[in-house]
Tab-separated table of C-alpha atoms in Angstrom:
chain	number	residue	atom	x	y	z
A	1	MET	CA	-4.740	3.365	36.752
A	2	CYS	CA	-3.956	4.403	33.144
A	3	THR	CA	-0.422	5.227	32.178
A	4	SER	CA	-1.241	7.416	29.143
A	5	LEU	CA	-3.997	8.987	27.463
A	6	THR	CA	-4.197	6.169	24.645
A	7	THR	CA	-4.191	3.288	27.192
A	8	CYS	CA	-7.155	5.132	29.192
A	9	GLU	CA	-8.999	5.622	25.786
A	10	TRP	CA	-8.406	1.821	24.723
A	11	LYS	CA	-10.030	0.971	28.008
A	12	LYS	CA	-12.980	3.234	27.873
A	13	VAL	CA	-13.851	2.191	24.469
A	14	PHE	CA	-13.498	-1.468	25.216
A	15	TYR	CA	-15.517	-1.535	28.555
A	16	GLU	CA	-18.487	0.660	26.832
A	17	LYS	CA	-18.479	-1.475	24.023
A	18	MET	CA	-18.469	-4.830	25.993
A	19	GLU	CA	-20.891	-3.508	28.171
A	20	VAL	CA	-23.411	-3.525	25.268
A	21	ALA	CA	-22.014	-6.813	23.530
A	22	LYS	CA	-21.796	-8.932	26.721
A	23	PRO	CA	-23.562	-7.156	29.734
A	24	ALA	CA	-23.846	-10.265	31.760
A	25	ASP	CA	-20.022	-10.860	31.815
A	26	SER	CA	-17.194	-8.867	33.267
A	27	TRP	CA	-14.174	-8.214	30.949
A	28	GLU	CA	-10.875	-6.486	31.771
A	29	LEU	CA	-8.218	-5.155	29.304
A	30	ILE	CA	-4.629	-5.205	30.247
A	31	ILE	CA	-1.811	-3.765	28.659
A	32	ASP	CA	1.102	-6.416	28.364
A	33	PRO	CA	4.124	-5.352	26.663
A	34	ASN	CA	5.915	-8.636	26.991
A	35	LEU	CA	2.944	-10.555	25.197
A	36	LYS	CA	4.339	-13.348	22.528
A	37	PRO	CA	2.411	-14.118	19.389
A	38	SER	CA	1.123	-18.031	19.464
A	39	GLU	CA	2.498	-18.142	23.059
A	40	LEU	CA	-0.657	-18.798	24.649
A	41	ALA	CA	-1.672	-20.590	28.003
A	42	PRO	CA	-4.524	-23.415	28.082
A	43	GLY	CA	-7.835	-21.920	27.169
A	44	TRP	CA	-6.419	-18.569	25.904
A	45	LYS	CA	-7.282	-17.489	22.136
A	46	GLN	CA	-5.432	-15.153	20.024
A	47	TYR	CA	-6.378	-12.134	17.541
A	48	LEU	CA	-3.505	-10.392	15.592
A	49	GLU	CA	-4.369	-7.029	14.174
A	50	GLN	CA	-2.020	-6.401	11.259
A	51	HIS	CA	-3.621	-3.162	9.770
A	52	ALA	CA	-3.586	-0.584	12.480
A	53	SER	CA	-2.521	2.990	11.712
A	54	GLY	CA	-0.629	4.773	14.534
A	55	ARG	CA	1.522	7.535	15.281
A	56	PHE	CA	4.978	7.259	17.429
A	57	HIS	CA	6.824	9.842	19.162
A	58	CYS	CA	10.829	9.552	20.063
A	59	SER	CA	11.240	11.362	23.566
A	60	TRP	CA	15.075	11.633	22.844
A	61	CYS	CA	15.164	13.611	19.574
A	62	TRP	CA	11.394	14.501	19.611
A	63	HIS	CA	10.816	12.993	16.047
A	64	THR	CA	7.128	12.247	15.542
A	65	TRP	CA	6.032	9.862	12.706
A	66	GLN	CA	2.896	8.214	11.277
A	67	SER	CA	2.807	4.346	10.392
A	68	PRO	CA	0.022	2.536	8.591
A	69	HIS	CA	1.615	-0.716	9.490
A	70	VAL	CA	1.102	-1.017	13.243
A	71	VAL	CA	0.660	-4.483	14.520
A	72	ILE	CA	-1.448	-5.299	17.670
A	73	LEU	CA	-1.428	-8.640	19.486
A	74	PHE	CA	-4.331	-9.780	21.739
A	75	HIS	CA	-4.707	-12.753	23.858
A	76	MET	CA	-8.212	-13.549	25.319
A	77	HIS	CA	-9.637	-15.637	27.836
A	78	LEU	CA	-13.373	-16.331	29.079
A	79	ASP	CA	-14.090	-18.148	32.193
A	80	ARG	CA	-17.620	-19.534	31.534
A	81	ALA	CA	-18.280	-20.568	35.103
A	82	GLN	CA	-17.287	-17.176	36.717
A	83	ARG	CA	-18.635	-15.092	33.724
A	84	VAL	CA	-15.259	-13.494	33.760
A	85	GLY	CA	-13.104	-12.671	30.715
A	86	SER	CA	-9.628	-11.025	30.225
A	87	VAL	CA	-7.865	-9.307	27.310
A	88	ARG	CA	-3.968	-8.895	27.294
A	89	MET	CA	-2.801	-6.415	24.552
A	90	ARG	CA	0.326	-5.502	23.134
A	91	VAL	CA	1.185	-2.569	20.800
A	92	PHE	CA	4.174	-3.540	19.001
A	93	LYS	CA	6.406	-0.400	18.691
A	94	GLN	CA	8.907	1.208	16.521
A	95	LEU	CA	12.442	2.620	16.830
A	96	CYS	CA	12.892	6.163	15.781
A	97	TYR	CA	14.889	6.082	12.452
A	98	GLU	CA	16.105	9.641	12.722
A	99	CYS	CA	18.208	9.290	15.945
A	100	GLY	CA	18.779	5.586	16.081
A	101	ALA	CA	17.369	5.377	19.589
A	102	ALA	CA	17.795	1.729	20.877
A	103	ARG	CA	14.520	1.568	22.513
A	104	PRO	CA	11.103	1.683	21.173
A	105	ASP	CA	8.958	4.800	22.184
A	106	GLU	CA	5.617	6.004	22.569
A	107	TRP	CA	2.626	5.225	20.421
A	108	SER	CA	-0.920	6.915	20.020
A	109	MET	CA	-3.947	6.371	17.816
A	110	LEU	CA	-6.547	8.632	16.702
A	111	GLU	CA	-9.830	8.024	18.659
A	112	GLU	CA	-11.770	6.708	15.247
A	113	ASN	CA	-8.909	4.171	14.778
A	114	ILE	CA	-9.408	2.811	18.423
A	115	GLU	CA	-13.035	2.521	17.801
A	116	SER	CA	-12.644	0.420	14.585
A	117	LEU	CA	-9.916	-1.675	16.311
A	118	VAL	CA	-11.986	-2.373	19.494
A	119	ASP	CA	-14.853	-3.399	17.072
A	120	ASN	CA	-12.468	-5.990	15.344
A	121	LEU	CA	-11.275	-7.100	18.866
A	122	ILE	CA	-14.905	-7.586	19.849
A	123	THR	CA	-15.733	-9.431	16.827
A	124	SER	CA	-12.847	-12.159	17.168
A	125	LEU	CA	-13.660	-12.260	20.853
A	126	ARG	CA	-17.277	-13.363	20.182
A	127	GLU	CA	-16.083	-15.777	17.679
A	128	GLN	CA	-13.188	-17.558	19.542
A	129	CYS	CA	-14.498	-17.168	23.078
A	130	TYR	CA	-18.373	-17.487	22.707
A	131	GLY	CA	-18.586	-19.627	19.515
A	132	GLU	CA	-20.941	-16.792	17.808
A	133	CYS	CA	-20.815	-14.998	14.537
A	134	GLY	CA	-18.908	-12.000	15.265
A	135	GLY	CA	-20.114	-9.855	12.614
A	136	GLN	CA	-18.079	-8.068	9.948
A	137	TYR	CA	-14.638	-6.831	10.714
A	138	ARG	CA	-13.705	-3.147	9.990
A	139	ILE	CA	-9.841	-3.909	9.301
A	140	HIS	CA	-9.395	-1.384	6.365
A	141	VAL	CA	-11.361	1.540	8.361
A	142	ALA	CA	-8.134	1.714	10.781
A	143	SER	CA	-5.729	1.753	8.013
A	144	ARG	CA	-4.914	4.075	4.947
A	145	GLN	CA	-3.291	2.870	1.631
A	146	ASP	CA	0.614	3.671	1.613
A	147	ASN	CA	2.748	2.773	-1.094
A	148	ARG	CA	6.124	3.707	1.009
A	149	ARG	CA	8.399	0.654	1.953
A	150	HIS	CA	8.018	-0.587	5.708
A	151	ARG	CA	11.571	-0.145	7.465
A	152	GLY	CA	11.299	-3.784	8.966
A	153	GLU	CA	14.756	-3.186	10.892
A	154	PHE	CA	12.966	-0.531	13.094
A	155	CYS	CA	9.681	-2.561	13.620
A	156	GLU	CA	9.239	-4.795	16.763
A	157	ALA	CA	6.697	-6.888	15.034
A	158	CYS	CA	9.071	-7.650	12.175
A	159	GLN	CA	12.051	-8.330	14.347
A	160	GLU	CA	9.869	-11.043	16.219
A	161	GLY	CA	8.989	-12.934	12.824
A	162	ILE	CA	5.413	-11.395	12.240
A	163	VAL	CA	5.204	-10.935	8.489
A	164	HIS	CA	2.606	-8.341	8.174
A	165	TRP	CA	3.772	-5.986	5.290
A	166	LYS	CA	4.477	-6.761	1.602
A	167	PRO	CA	5.267	-4.032	-0.865
A	168	SER	CA	2.030	-3.264	-3.291
A	169	GLU	CA	2.124	-3.771	-6.695
A	170	LYS	CA	2.589	-0.447	-7.706
A	171	LEU	CA	6.094	-0.398	-5.219
A	172	LEU	CA	7.194	-3.373	-7.116
A	173	GLU	CA	6.519	-2.033	-10.528
A	174	GLU	CA	8.489	1.214	-9.460
A	175	GLU	CA	11.486	-0.943	-8.167
A	176	ALA	CA	11.477	-3.029	-11.303
A	177	THR	CA	11.455	0.367	-13.435
A	178	PHE	CA	14.297	1.619	-11.551
A	179	SER	CA	16.338	-1.524	-11.490
A	180	GLY	CA	16.015	-1.586	-15.241
A	181	ALA	CA	17.013	1.845	-15.890
A	182	SER	CA	19.869	1.674	-13.627
A	183	LYS	CA	21.740	-1.182	-15.512
A	184	PRO	CA	21.567	0.957	-18.863
A	185	ARG	CA	22.858	3.745	-17.232
A	186	ALA	CA	25.780	1.831	-15.718
A	187	GLN	CA	26.507	0.436	-18.964
A	188	GLU	CA	26.498	4.005	-20.727
A	189	ALA	CA	28.744	5.349	-17.971
A	190	SER	CA	31.055	2.463	-18.509
A	191	GLY	CA	31.027	3.073	-22.410
A	192	TYR	CA	31.780	6.799	-21.825
A	193	ASN	CA	34.609	6.018	-19.342
A	194	PHE	CA	36.141	3.735	-21.942
A	195	PHE	CA	35.639	6.411	-24.691
A	196	SER	CA	37.271	9.085	-22.546
A	197	LEU	CA	40.124	7.097	-21.699
A	198	ARG	CA	40.679	6.111	-25.365
A	199	TRP	CA	40.695	9.813	-26.549
A	200	GLY	CA	43.026	10.842	-23.677
A	201	LEU	CA	45.652	8.177	-24.642
A	202	PHE	CA	45.369	9.691	-28.285
A	203	TRP	CA	45.869	13.125	-26.937
A	204	ALA	CA	48.524	12.136	-24.818
A	205	SER	CA	50.345	10.453	-27.817
A	206	LEU	CA	49.795	13.440	-30.154
A	207	CYS	CA	51.446	15.861	-27.638
A	208	LEU	CA	54.555	13.310	-27.046
A	209	LEU	CA	54.656	13.299	-30.899
A	210	ILE	CA	54.701	16.919	-31.319
A	211	VAL	CA	57.416	17.702	-28.552
A	212	TYR	CA	59.562	14.887	-30.201
A	213	LEU	CA	59.111	16.561	-33.548
A	214	GLN	CA	60.084	19.980	-32.158
A	215	PHE	CA	63.218	18.537	-30.374
A	216	SER	CA	64.058	16.781	-33.654
A	217	PHE	CA	63.667	20.039	-35.447
A	218	ARG	CA	65.913	22.124	-33.280
A	219	SER	CA	68.508	19.443	-33.279
A	220	SER	CA	68.817	19.484	-36.719
A	221	THR	CA	69.098	23.151	-36.955
A	222	PHE	CA	71.868	23.210	-34.734
A	223	LEU	CA	73.667	20.598	-36.828
């Protein structure tokens, strides 16, 4: 029984495509939130999708956000004698950065993204489980270019040591420009403060001198 609309859609697309790709074999898709990267039972294979685009929803503060940096882990196994295969799947979630919710929340993906991601999965499955040429991956179909910094402290995949994002050249150039501009501004601000302090001391000394002269003038007048 499906636990969410997205899970149902994943299973529906996977079963339909596997019926075409391998009609003689029976395959099942299982959602496993405890799946660990590179921790494989004997005979199992791994495929890691690092370029998925998905949407997350926080049930605590109702914040919704889109991320082009979603990681999906698949473990695959084929029993050739029984002609039965199994795929275990985990979508690495993200914490809500608005309310700081302590648990990862629900995720969803557009139908066209699921189609492309399942195609990638079947391509890897055919290569690793059947020893065939799987075909062409459609990784970039499911993702969109994004130059915003990925917030790794809120990402399950990053917390588990999966390096799946690095800043684009454009982002690195912007950061270098910002850092270079900040230094002169800081130096300029420092010079301005010193200049202001020097003139402050000058005017304070001048005021004291005027007061002293006035006091001296009055004292000489009374004498």
